[in-house]
Amino acid sequence: MGSTSAHKNDGLGRRDLIKRSAALGLITVPTMSFLSACASGGGGGDDNGNTKGKVSKDNPFGVAKGSKVDVVVFKGGYGDDYAKAWEAAFDKKWGTKSSHLGTQEITGKLQPRFNGGNPPDVIDDSGAQQIKLDVLFKSGQLADLGPILDSPSIDDPSKKVRDTLIAGTVEQGLQGGKIVSLNYVYTVWGLWYSGKLFKEKGWTAPKTWDEFLAVCKSAKDAGIGGLAHQGKFPYYINVAIMDLIAKLGGLEAMKAIDNLDPKAFVGSNVAKQAVEAVYEVVEKGYLMPGTNGLTHTESQTRWNQYKAAFITSGSWLENEQLKQTPDDFDMKFLPMPILTGSKLPFEAIRAGAGEPFIVPEKAKNKAAGQEFLRSMLSKEWSTIFAQKANSLTIVKDGVDANVQLRPGTKSAVDAVKAAGDNTFNYLYPNWYSQMDTDIQNASNELMAKRIQPAEWLKRAQAAVDKAAKDPNSKNNRRD
């Protein structure tokens, strides 16, 4: 399994997951029961029964020595060895006692705890069974992380933590105008291909959509698929559709979608061109045979077996496919090829923060949870993550130069450097999870040829219009 973004609709049925998550806001916890549950903690406490130590310059949140720290992380493409190393470092520094759970069952394991008023202190809320962040926010379950971002950096106390992070990454954690999640992994999205296969076939990595289609045709002529996509999880094909919209229409096209414009899709020539371009792959028979019926890992494994030229994904792909990738595969990242008239150049990439970490508002050891996240934003912990998870974090220059990265991740790093300031990202998936799901469902129908591009546009616009009725939408504005 990969990152949060990768598996919005994996695992539980979509409607079932939403209904179960929504229950978080419907169940209240009797005050006496909650206080009794929290009273057993050591190290002192505040009025809410939370564990609390003495606040000082070096201990801005008041971590209590000897207190217990409850950490739960999604054990997906990044594994959880990095978190175990973090916990050991934290306990050594603060004299705490960390408990660790690495799981893919985030909703199953944690929803009862949220409902019962005793959530963990730190959570990597990711993966197939992520508890939706907008649902948690609306039910008052998420702590404001602003104080962490405004606290002194561990590496340079003269700077605030927020000033040590890659530009634009903090905003990914916004809900209703507040930063409530720390999206930690610096991720890029786009196309991927095998350097070995391209060399054998004499193909050149395409920069335009016409060149992309030409490689797909050549692949089909050679008896393999042009494009593999993770059919059962249409999040992935939306990478292509939404990237084409962004690159063709620029910031204005992205703003229209994030800000729920009544003409974000229907009436948008940019969106029309993008979805028609992707549908051309379907019409011309360039999809890898059977790809519509496959899970993400099944489709990716066939791609690793040279049964398709391209696949869409985020930069967790290499980690997710380690066991299935031949040693000489030479995995490469490719920015989405551009359509004629695109406002953004070929080098532009969707890049930003993924893998959201949260501190629950009702965490028993909230102080330790806050300090844990501050520690994550140090170069020491960022380097640990790079070493253990083969991925970059949102900390500027946060990885020691001697850390060796695998080919796919290295190519993604090179793409980030080539893009420079030409990076972009959408905000609507975190702001409006149901809208995201509805658009994905429309894409699933499109790729299976059950609907045409015009109907896709109608369904996508209907999802936007529905989200616009959310009272909280007035607080979610992209400038």
Short mmCIF file of C-alpha atoms in Angstrom, two decimals:
data_model
loop_
_atom_site.label_atom_id
_atom_site.label_comp_id
_atom_site.label_asym_id
_atom_site.label_seq_id
_atom_site.Cartn_x
_atom_site.Cartn_y
_atom_site.Cartn_z
CA MET A 1 0.00 0.00 0.00
CA GLY A 2 1.19 3.53 -0.65
CA SER A 3 0.34 6.90 0.77
CA THR A 4 -2.92 8.43 1.81
CA SER A 5 -3.54 10.01 -1.48
CA ALA A 6 -3.01 6.81 -3.30
CA HIS A 7 -5.83 4.85 -1.83
CA LYS A 8 -8.77 7.13 -1.19
CA ASN A 9 -11.28 4.39 -1.95
CA ASP A 10 -9.38 1.26 -1.07
CA GLY A 11 -10.46 -1.22 1.62
CA LEU A 12 -13.90 -0.49 3.03
CA GLY A 13 -16.74 0.34 0.67
CA ARG A 14 -16.74 4.05 -0.10
CA ARG A 15 -20.14 4.82 1.39
CA ASP A 16 -19.54 2.57 4.37
CA LEU A 17 -16.27 4.31 5.19
CA ILE A 18 -17.83 7.73 4.96
CA LYS A 19 -20.80 6.72 7.13
CA ARG A 20 -18.53 5.18 9.75
CA SER A 21 -16.22 8.17 9.77
CA ALA A 22 -19.17 10.55 9.98
CA ALA A 23 -20.19 8.78 13.16
CA LEU A 24 -17.27 10.50 14.85
CA GLY A 25 -19.25 13.70 14.94
CA LEU A 26 -22.41 12.05 16.20
CA ILE A 27 -21.12 10.33 19.31
CA THR A 28 -20.48 12.39 22.41
CA VAL A 29 -18.51 11.18 25.40
CA PRO A 30 -19.86 11.78 28.93
CA THR A 31 -17.57 14.24 30.71
CA MET A 32 -17.03 12.12 33.81
CA SER A 33 -16.15 9.07 31.71
CA PHE A 34 -13.60 11.06 29.71
CA LEU A 35 -11.98 12.59 32.77
CA SER A 36 -11.80 9.22 34.50
CA ALA A 37 -10.12 7.69 31.47
CA CYS A 38 -7.47 10.40 31.43
CA ALA A 39 -6.86 10.55 35.16
CA SER A 40 -4.67 7.46 35.20
CA GLY A 41 -1.78 9.10 33.33
CA GLY A 42 1.46 10.06 35.09
CA GLY A 43 3.56 13.20 34.87
CA GLY A 44 0.95 15.71 35.99
CA GLY A 45 -1.90 17.07 33.93
CA ASP A 46 -3.90 20.08 32.83
CA ASP A 47 -7.56 20.76 33.47
CA ASN A 48 -8.56 18.25 30.83
CA GLY A 49 -6.59 15.45 32.44
CA ASN A 50 -3.88 15.58 29.77
CA THR A 51 -0.31 14.64 30.70
CA LYS A 52 1.76 17.81 31.12
CA GLY A 53 5.27 18.69 32.27
CA LYS A 54 7.08 21.97 32.88
CA VAL A 55 7.23 24.34 29.93
CA SER A 56 10.63 25.86 29.19
CA LYS A 57 12.64 27.34 26.33
CA ASP A 58 13.88 23.88 25.34
CA ASN A 59 10.58 22.19 26.17
CA PRO A 60 8.00 24.53 24.58
CA PHE A 61 5.05 22.16 24.98
CA GLY A 62 5.88 20.75 28.39
CA VAL A 63 6.73 17.10 27.73
CA ALA A 64 6.55 15.19 31.04
CA LYS A 65 9.50 12.92 31.79
CA GLY A 66 8.39 9.32 32.34
CA SER A 67 5.09 9.85 30.56
CA LYS A 68 3.72 7.44 27.97
CA VAL A 69 3.53 8.36 24.28
CA ASP A 70 1.02 6.51 22.10
CA VAL A 71 2.06 6.46 18.42
CA VAL A 72 0.07 4.87 15.57
CA VAL A 73 1.33 4.96 11.97
CA PHE A 74 0.04 3.66 8.67
CA LYS A 75 2.33 0.79 7.68
CA GLY A 76 2.25 1.12 3.91
CA GLY A 77 4.81 1.85 1.24
CA TYR A 78 7.10 3.59 3.71
CA GLY A 79 6.96 0.76 6.25
CA ASP A 80 7.21 1.75 9.90
CA ASP A 81 10.89 1.26 10.74
CA TYR A 82 11.37 5.03 10.55
CA ALA A 83 8.74 5.55 13.26
CA LYS A 84 10.37 2.99 15.54
CA ALA A 85 13.69 4.83 15.14
CA TRP A 86 11.97 8.13 15.90
CA GLU A 87 10.33 6.72 19.01
CA ALA A 88 13.66 5.40 20.30
CA ALA A 89 15.26 8.81 19.78
CA PHE A 90 12.34 10.57 21.46
CA ASP A 91 12.37 8.29 24.50
CA LYS A 92 16.13 8.70 24.86
CA LYS A 93 15.87 12.49 24.80
CA TRP A 94 12.77 12.98 26.94
CA GLY A 95 12.73 9.92 29.19
CA THR A 96 9.32 8.93 27.86
CA LYS A 97 7.94 5.47 27.13
CA SER A 98 6.58 5.14 23.61
CA SER A 99 4.11 2.51 22.48
CA HIS A 100 4.01 1.72 18.76
CA LEU A 101 1.39 0.38 16.38
CA GLY A 102 2.03 0.03 12.65
CA THR A 103 -1.16 -0.92 10.80
CA GLN A 104 -3.12 -0.54 7.60
CA GLU A 105 -6.42 -0.61 9.52
CA ILE A 106 -6.47 3.02 10.60
CA THR A 107 -10.26 3.37 10.68
CA GLY A 108 -10.83 -0.04 12.23
CA LYS A 109 -8.26 0.44 14.97
CA LEU A 110 -8.79 4.12 15.75
CA GLN A 111 -12.44 4.99 15.17
CA PRO A 112 -13.50 3.28 18.42
CA ARG A 113 -10.77 5.18 20.25
CA PHE A 114 -11.88 8.53 18.84
CA ASN A 115 -15.46 7.67 19.69
CA GLY A 116 -14.40 6.73 23.23
CA GLY A 117 -12.44 9.94 23.79
CA ASN A 118 -9.05 8.19 24.15
CA PRO A 119 -7.22 8.60 20.82
CA PRO A 120 -3.45 8.13 20.45
CA ASP A 121 -1.06 11.07 20.85
CA VAL A 122 0.39 10.92 17.32
CA ILE A 123 -1.24 9.40 14.24
CA ASP A 124 -0.14 8.96 10.64
CA ASP A 125 -3.70 9.07 9.28
CA SER A 126 -3.05 7.50 5.89
CA GLY A 127 -3.84 4.66 3.56
CA ALA A 128 -6.90 2.81 2.40
CA GLN A 129 -8.73 3.15 5.69
CA GLN A 130 -7.77 6.70 6.49
CA ILE A 131 -10.28 8.49 8.70
CA LYS A 132 -11.12 11.47 6.51
CA LEU A 133 -9.47 14.65 7.73
CA ASP A 134 -12.44 16.86 6.92
CA VAL A 135 -14.68 14.55 8.97
CA LEU A 136 -12.29 14.65 11.94
CA PHE A 137 -12.01 18.43 11.70
CA LYS A 138 -15.74 19.03 11.58
CA SER A 139 -16.22 16.90 14.68
CA GLY A 140 -13.59 18.85 16.65
CA GLN A 141 -11.15 15.95 16.86
CA LEU A 142 -8.00 17.65 15.52
CA ALA A 143 -5.58 19.85 17.44
CA ASP A 144 -4.44 23.12 15.88
CA LEU A 145 -0.83 22.57 14.75
CA GLY A 146 -0.11 26.29 14.37
CA PRO A 147 1.77 26.42 17.71
CA ILE A 148 4.13 23.69 16.48
CA LEU A 149 4.88 25.60 13.27
CA ASP A 150 5.49 28.78 15.27
CA SER A 151 7.77 27.09 17.81
CA PRO A 152 11.60 27.31 17.57
CA SER A 153 13.30 24.96 15.12
CA ILE A 154 15.37 22.28 16.84
CA ASP A 155 18.16 22.85 14.29
CA ASP A 156 18.13 26.65 14.53
CA PRO A 157 16.14 28.08 17.47
CA SER A 158 16.39 31.56 15.90
CA LYS A 159 13.95 30.33 13.23
CA LYS A 160 10.37 29.21 13.50
CA VAL A 161 9.70 25.63 12.41
CA ARG A 162 7.50 26.85 9.54
CA ASP A 163 10.46 28.77 8.06
CA THR A 164 12.50 25.57 7.70
CA LEU A 165 9.94 23.83 5.46
CA ILE A 166 9.61 23.67 1.67
CA ALA A 167 7.37 26.49 0.41
CA GLY A 168 3.73 25.58 -0.12
CA THR A 169 3.77 22.37 1.88
CA VAL A 170 2.21 23.63 5.11
CA GLU A 171 -0.97 24.69 3.31
CA GLN A 172 -1.77 21.06 2.46
CA GLY A 173 -2.81 20.65 6.09
CA LEU A 174 -5.47 23.39 6.01
CA GLN A 175 -9.04 22.75 7.10
CA GLY A 176 -11.38 25.69 7.60
CA GLY A 177 -8.47 28.13 7.77
CA LYS A 178 -6.51 26.13 10.39
CA ILE A 179 -3.47 23.88 10.00
CA VAL A 180 -4.62 20.61 11.53
CA SER A 181 -2.42 18.03 9.77
CA LEU A 182 1.27 17.88 9.03
CA ASN A 183 1.75 16.42 5.57
CA TYR A 184 5.26 15.14 5.99
CA VAL A 185 6.42 13.30 2.88
CA TYR A 186 7.40 15.41 -0.11
CA THR A 187 5.67 13.62 -2.96
CA VAL A 188 5.62 14.09 -6.72
CA TRP A 189 2.94 12.72 -9.04
CA GLY A 190 3.10 11.88 -12.73
CA LEU A 191 4.01 9.09 -15.13
CA TRP A 192 6.56 6.33 -14.58
CA TYR A 193 8.45 4.14 -17.02
CA SER A 194 11.27 1.60 -17.22
CA GLY A 195 14.58 3.00 -18.44
CA LYS A 196 15.57 -0.50 -19.52
CA LEU A 197 12.42 -1.04 -21.63
CA PHE A 198 12.70 2.37 -23.29
CA LYS A 199 16.34 1.75 -24.15
CA GLU A 200 15.53 -1.68 -25.62
CA LYS A 201 12.67 -0.28 -27.72
CA GLY A 202 14.48 2.88 -28.75
CA TRP A 203 11.76 5.08 -27.23
CA THR A 204 12.38 8.63 -26.05
CA ALA A 205 10.59 9.91 -22.95
CA PRO A 206 7.77 12.11 -24.34
CA LYS A 207 7.35 15.79 -23.51
CA THR A 208 4.11 16.41 -25.42
CA TRP A 209 0.84 14.50 -25.37
CA ASP A 210 1.20 13.67 -29.06
CA GLU A 211 4.61 12.15 -28.34
CA PHE A 212 3.09 10.22 -25.45
CA LEU A 213 0.40 8.78 -27.71
CA ALA A 214 3.07 7.85 -30.27
CA VAL A 215 4.96 5.79 -27.67
CA CYS A 216 1.67 4.17 -26.63
CA LYS A 217 1.02 3.22 -30.27
CA SER A 218 4.50 1.79 -30.62
CA ALA A 219 3.96 -0.23 -27.44
CA LYS A 220 0.66 -1.58 -28.74
CA ASP A 221 2.34 -2.53 -32.03
CA ALA A 222 4.95 -4.41 -29.98
CA GLY A 223 2.23 -6.38 -28.22
CA ILE A 224 2.24 -4.56 -24.88
CA GLY A 225 0.05 -1.91 -23.32
CA GLY A 226 0.70 1.77 -23.65
CA LEU A 227 -0.73 2.86 -20.32
CA ALA A 228 -1.46 0.76 -17.25
CA HIS A 229 -3.77 2.24 -14.67
CA GLN A 230 -4.95 0.94 -11.34
CA GLY A 231 -8.50 0.27 -12.51
CA LYS A 232 -10.13 -0.53 -9.18
CA PHE A 233 -8.74 2.67 -7.67
CA PRO A 234 -9.37 5.52 -10.14
CA TYR A 235 -7.47 7.98 -7.96
CA TYR A 236 -4.49 7.09 -10.11
CA ILE A 237 -5.95 7.94 -13.51
CA ASN A 238 -7.10 11.23 -12.02
CA VAL A 239 -3.40 12.05 -11.71
CA ALA A 240 -3.32 12.25 -15.50
CA ILE A 241 -6.62 14.10 -15.91
CA MET A 242 -6.02 16.66 -13.18
CA ASP A 243 -2.36 17.21 -14.12
CA LEU A 244 -3.37 17.93 -17.70
CA ILE A 245 -5.96 20.44 -16.47
CA ALA A 246 -3.39 22.18 -14.28
CA LYS A 247 -0.68 22.32 -16.93
CA LEU A 248 -3.04 23.44 -19.69
CA GLY A 249 -4.98 26.03 -17.68
CA GLY A 250 -2.48 27.02 -15.02
CA LEU A 251 -3.37 28.34 -11.58
CA GLU A 252 -6.72 29.72 -12.71
CA ALA A 253 -7.94 26.26 -13.70
CA MET A 254 -6.86 24.80 -10.36
CA LYS A 255 -8.42 27.67 -8.42
CA ALA A 256 -11.73 27.12 -10.22
CA ILE A 257 -11.81 23.52 -8.98
CA ASP A 258 -10.52 24.13 -5.44
CA ASN A 259 -12.82 27.14 -4.99
CA LEU A 260 -15.85 25.22 -6.32
CA ASP A 261 -16.51 27.43 -9.32
CA PRO A 262 -19.89 26.74 -11.01
CA LYS A 263 -17.94 26.42 -14.28
CA ALA A 264 -14.99 24.43 -12.93
CA PHE A 265 -15.75 21.56 -15.32
CA VAL A 266 -18.88 22.18 -17.36
CA GLY A 267 -18.13 25.26 -19.41
CA SER A 268 -14.36 24.85 -19.03
CA ASN A 269 -12.60 24.27 -22.33
CA VAL A 270 -9.46 23.37 -20.39
CA ALA A 271 -11.17 20.53 -18.52
CA LYS A 272 -12.83 19.39 -21.75
CA GLN A 273 -9.50 19.13 -23.59
CA ALA A 274 -7.84 17.31 -20.70
CA VAL A 275 -10.47 14.62 -20.24
CA GLU A 276 -10.78 14.11 -24.01
CA ALA A 277 -7.00 13.65 -24.21
CA VAL A 278 -7.05 10.88 -21.61
CA TYR A 279 -10.08 9.26 -23.23
CA GLU A 280 -8.16 9.09 -26.51
CA VAL A 281 -5.93 6.50 -24.86
CA VAL A 282 -9.03 4.39 -24.23
CA GLU A 283 -10.53 4.91 -27.68
CA LYS A 284 -7.34 3.93 -29.48
CA GLY A 285 -6.89 0.77 -27.44
CA TYR A 286 -3.68 1.88 -25.78
CA LEU A 287 -4.63 0.70 -22.29
CA MET A 288 -2.85 -2.38 -20.96
CA PRO A 289 -5.30 -5.29 -21.44
CA GLY A 290 -7.28 -6.02 -18.29
CA THR A 291 -6.06 -2.95 -16.42
CA ASN A 292 -9.58 -1.73 -15.62
CA GLY A 293 -10.21 -4.76 -13.42
CA LEU A 294 -6.96 -4.65 -11.45
CA THR A 295 -6.02 -3.29 -8.03
CA HIS A 296 -3.14 -0.84 -7.75
CA THR A 297 -0.57 -3.52 -6.88
CA GLU A 298 -1.79 -5.95 -9.54
CA SER A 299 -1.57 -3.32 -12.26
CA GLN A 300 1.79 -2.04 -11.03
CA THR A 301 3.20 -5.58 -10.91
CA ARG A 302 2.25 -6.21 -14.54
CA TRP A 303 3.91 -2.91 -15.42
CA ASN A 304 7.01 -4.17 -13.59
CA GLN A 305 6.79 -7.22 -15.87
CA TYR A 306 7.11 -4.94 -18.93
CA LYS A 307 3.47 -5.40 -19.93
CA ALA A 308 2.94 -1.65 -20.30
CA ALA A 309 5.08 1.36 -21.16
CA PHE A 310 3.66 3.84 -18.63
CA ILE A 311 1.79 3.96 -15.35
CA THR A 312 0.49 6.89 -13.29
CA SER A 313 1.39 7.17 -9.61
CA GLY A 314 3.02 9.18 -6.87
CA SER A 315 6.60 8.81 -5.75
CA TRP A 316 5.72 6.13 -3.19
CA LEU A 317 5.53 3.73 -6.16
CA GLU A 318 9.14 2.55 -5.93
CA ASN A 319 8.82 1.61 -2.26
CA GLU A 320 5.50 -0.08 -2.84
CA GLN A 321 6.92 -2.24 -5.64
CA LEU A 322 10.33 -3.14 -4.24
CA LYS A 323 9.72 -6.89 -4.21
CA GLN A 324 8.16 -6.90 -7.70
CA THR A 325 10.70 -4.66 -9.46
CA PRO A 326 13.51 -6.40 -11.39
CA ASP A 327 16.99 -5.25 -10.35
CA ASP A 328 17.70 -3.79 -13.80
CA PHE A 329 14.25 -2.22 -14.32
CA ASP A 330 15.68 1.32 -13.93
CA MET A 331 12.50 3.04 -12.73
CA LYS A 332 12.09 6.58 -14.04
CA PHE A 333 9.74 9.47 -13.23
CA LEU A 334 8.23 11.60 -16.00
CA PRO A 335 6.29 14.87 -15.62
CA MET A 336 2.91 14.72 -17.33
CA PRO A 337 3.41 15.50 -21.06
CA ILE A 338 1.75 18.75 -22.13
CA LEU A 339 -1.11 19.53 -24.46
CA THR A 340 -0.74 22.20 -27.13
CA GLY A 341 -1.16 25.67 -25.64
CA SER A 342 -0.33 24.67 -22.05
CA LYS A 343 0.35 27.57 -19.67
CA LEU A 344 2.81 25.51 -17.64
CA PRO A 345 5.95 23.96 -19.18
CA PHE A 346 6.62 20.24 -19.51
CA GLU A 347 8.98 20.40 -16.51
CA ALA A 348 6.15 21.54 -14.22
CA ILE A 349 5.07 18.80 -11.80
CA ARG A 350 2.43 18.20 -9.22
CA ALA A 351 4.42 18.13 -6.02
CA GLY A 352 3.65 18.68 -2.42
CA ALA A 353 3.21 17.25 0.98
CA GLY A 354 1.54 13.91 1.60
CA GLU A 355 1.19 11.41 4.45
CA PRO A 356 -0.70 13.51 7.03
CA PHE A 357 0.30 13.28 10.68
CA ILE A 358 -2.13 14.57 13.29
CA VAL A 359 -2.35 15.20 17.02
CA PRO A 360 -5.87 14.53 18.33
CA GLU A 361 -7.44 17.34 20.33
CA LYS A 362 -8.28 14.84 23.09
CA ALA A 363 -4.87 13.13 23.13
CA LYS A 364 -3.89 12.12 26.65
CA ASN A 365 -0.27 13.21 26.14
CA LYS A 366 -0.89 16.11 23.77
CA ALA A 367 2.33 17.85 24.81
CA ALA A 368 4.41 14.86 23.75
CA GLY A 369 2.42 14.60 20.53
CA GLN A 370 3.24 18.22 19.72
CA GLU A 371 6.92 17.80 20.54
CA PHE A 372 7.02 14.60 18.49
CA LEU A 373 5.86 16.51 15.41
CA ARG A 374 8.35 19.31 16.10
CA SER A 375 11.09 16.66 16.25
CA MET A 376 9.92 15.20 12.92
CA LEU A 377 10.79 18.57 11.39
CA SER A 378 14.44 18.38 12.41
CA LYS A 379 17.21 17.37 10.01
CA GLU A 380 18.09 14.41 12.23
CA TRP A 381 14.62 12.88 11.99
CA SER A 382 14.25 13.86 8.33
CA THR A 383 17.45 11.98 7.54
CA ILE A 384 16.21 8.95 9.50
CA PHE A 385 13.08 8.94 7.34
CA ALA A 386 15.09 9.17 4.11
CA GLN A 387 17.30 6.28 5.20
CA LYS A 388 14.47 4.02 6.35
CA ALA A 389 11.73 4.95 3.84
CA ASN A 390 13.64 5.98 0.69
CA SER A 391 11.69 9.23 0.48
CA LEU A 392 12.13 12.93 1.06
CA THR A 393 10.40 15.08 3.66
CA ILE A 394 9.15 18.65 3.62
CA VAL A 395 12.23 19.86 5.56
CA LYS A 396 14.46 22.10 3.41
CA ASP A 397 17.80 20.38 2.77
CA GLY A 398 16.67 17.92 5.38
CA VAL A 399 18.67 14.91 4.21
CA ASP A 400 22.39 14.31 4.64
CA ALA A 401 24.21 14.28 1.30
CA ASN A 402 25.55 10.76 1.86
CA VAL A 403 22.09 9.15 1.96
CA GLN A 404 21.74 6.84 -1.05
CA LEU A 405 18.39 6.88 -2.86
CA ARG A 406 17.04 4.27 -5.27
CA PRO A 407 16.73 5.04 -9.03
CA GLY A 408 13.05 6.00 -9.06
CA THR A 409 13.33 8.31 -6.07
CA LYS A 410 16.52 9.83 -7.45
CA SER A 411 14.79 10.57 -10.76
CA ALA A 412 11.94 12.21 -8.86
CA VAL A 413 14.44 14.39 -6.97
CA ASP A 414 16.01 15.37 -10.29
CA ALA A 415 12.55 16.28 -11.62
CA VAL A 416 11.92 18.50 -8.61
CA LYS A 417 15.16 20.34 -9.27
CA ALA A 418 14.31 20.73 -12.96
CA ALA A 419 10.85 22.05 -12.13
CA GLY A 420 12.18 24.78 -9.88
CA ASP A 421 9.25 27.04 -9.00
CA ASN A 422 7.00 25.27 -11.51
CA THR A 423 5.28 23.00 -9.02
CA PHE A 424 1.55 22.83 -8.37
CA ASN A 425 -0.96 20.95 -6.27
CA TYR A 426 -4.69 20.70 -5.61
CA LEU A 427 -6.36 21.30 -2.26
CA TYR A 428 -9.85 19.91 -2.89
CA PRO A 429 -9.09 16.23 -2.04
CA ASN A 430 -8.45 17.13 1.61
CA TRP A 431 -11.13 19.80 1.79
CA TYR A 432 -13.92 17.81 0.14
CA SER A 433 -13.37 14.06 0.37
CA GLN A 434 -16.80 13.19 -1.06
CA MET A 435 -16.22 15.43 -4.08
CA ASP A 436 -12.90 13.68 -4.66
CA THR A 437 -14.60 10.28 -4.44
CA ASP A 438 -17.36 11.31 -6.86
CA ILE A 439 -14.86 12.51 -9.46
CA GLN A 440 -12.89 9.29 -9.10
CA ASN A 441 -16.06 7.28 -9.66
CA ALA A 442 -16.74 9.22 -12.85
CA SER A 443 -13.19 8.48 -14.03
CA ASN A 444 -13.73 4.78 -13.38
CA GLU A 445 -16.75 4.85 -15.68
CA LEU A 446 -14.84 6.83 -18.29
CA MET A 447 -11.89 4.44 -18.50
CA ALA A 448 -14.28 1.50 -18.84
CA LYS A 449 -16.03 3.30 -21.75
CA ARG A 450 -19.33 3.30 -19.89
CA ILE A 451 -19.53 7.09 -20.18
CA GLN A 452 -18.09 9.67 -22.61
CA PRO A 453 -16.04 12.79 -21.73
CA ALA A 454 -19.13 15.05 -21.81
CA GLU A 455 -20.82 12.93 -19.15
CA TRP A 456 -17.62 12.88 -17.08
CA LEU A 457 -17.63 16.68 -17.08
CA LYS A 458 -21.26 16.73 -15.93
CA ARG A 459 -20.58 14.33 -13.08
CA ALA A 460 -17.44 16.18 -11.99
CA GLN A 461 -19.35 19.48 -11.98
CA ALA A 462 -22.18 17.90 -10.00
CA ALA A 463 -19.60 16.86 -7.39
CA VAL A 464 -18.33 20.45 -7.24
CA ASP A 465 -21.83 21.88 -6.91
CA LYS A 466 -22.64 19.43 -4.11
CA ALA A 467 -19.48 20.38 -2.21
CA ALA A 468 -20.34 24.07 -2.57
CA LYS A 469 -23.39 23.49 -0.34
CA ASP A 470 -21.09 22.54 2.56
CA PRO A 471 -21.24 25.44 5.07
CA ASN A 472 -17.53 24.97 5.78
CA SER A 473 -16.66 25.67 2.15
CA LYS A 474 -16.73 29.41 2.78
CA ASN A 475 -13.60 28.96 4.92
CA ASN A 476 -11.74 27.00 2.25
CA ARG A 477 -10.50 29.50 -0.29
CA ARG A 478 -7.51 29.33 -2.58
CA ASP A 479 -6.07 32.78 -3.31
#
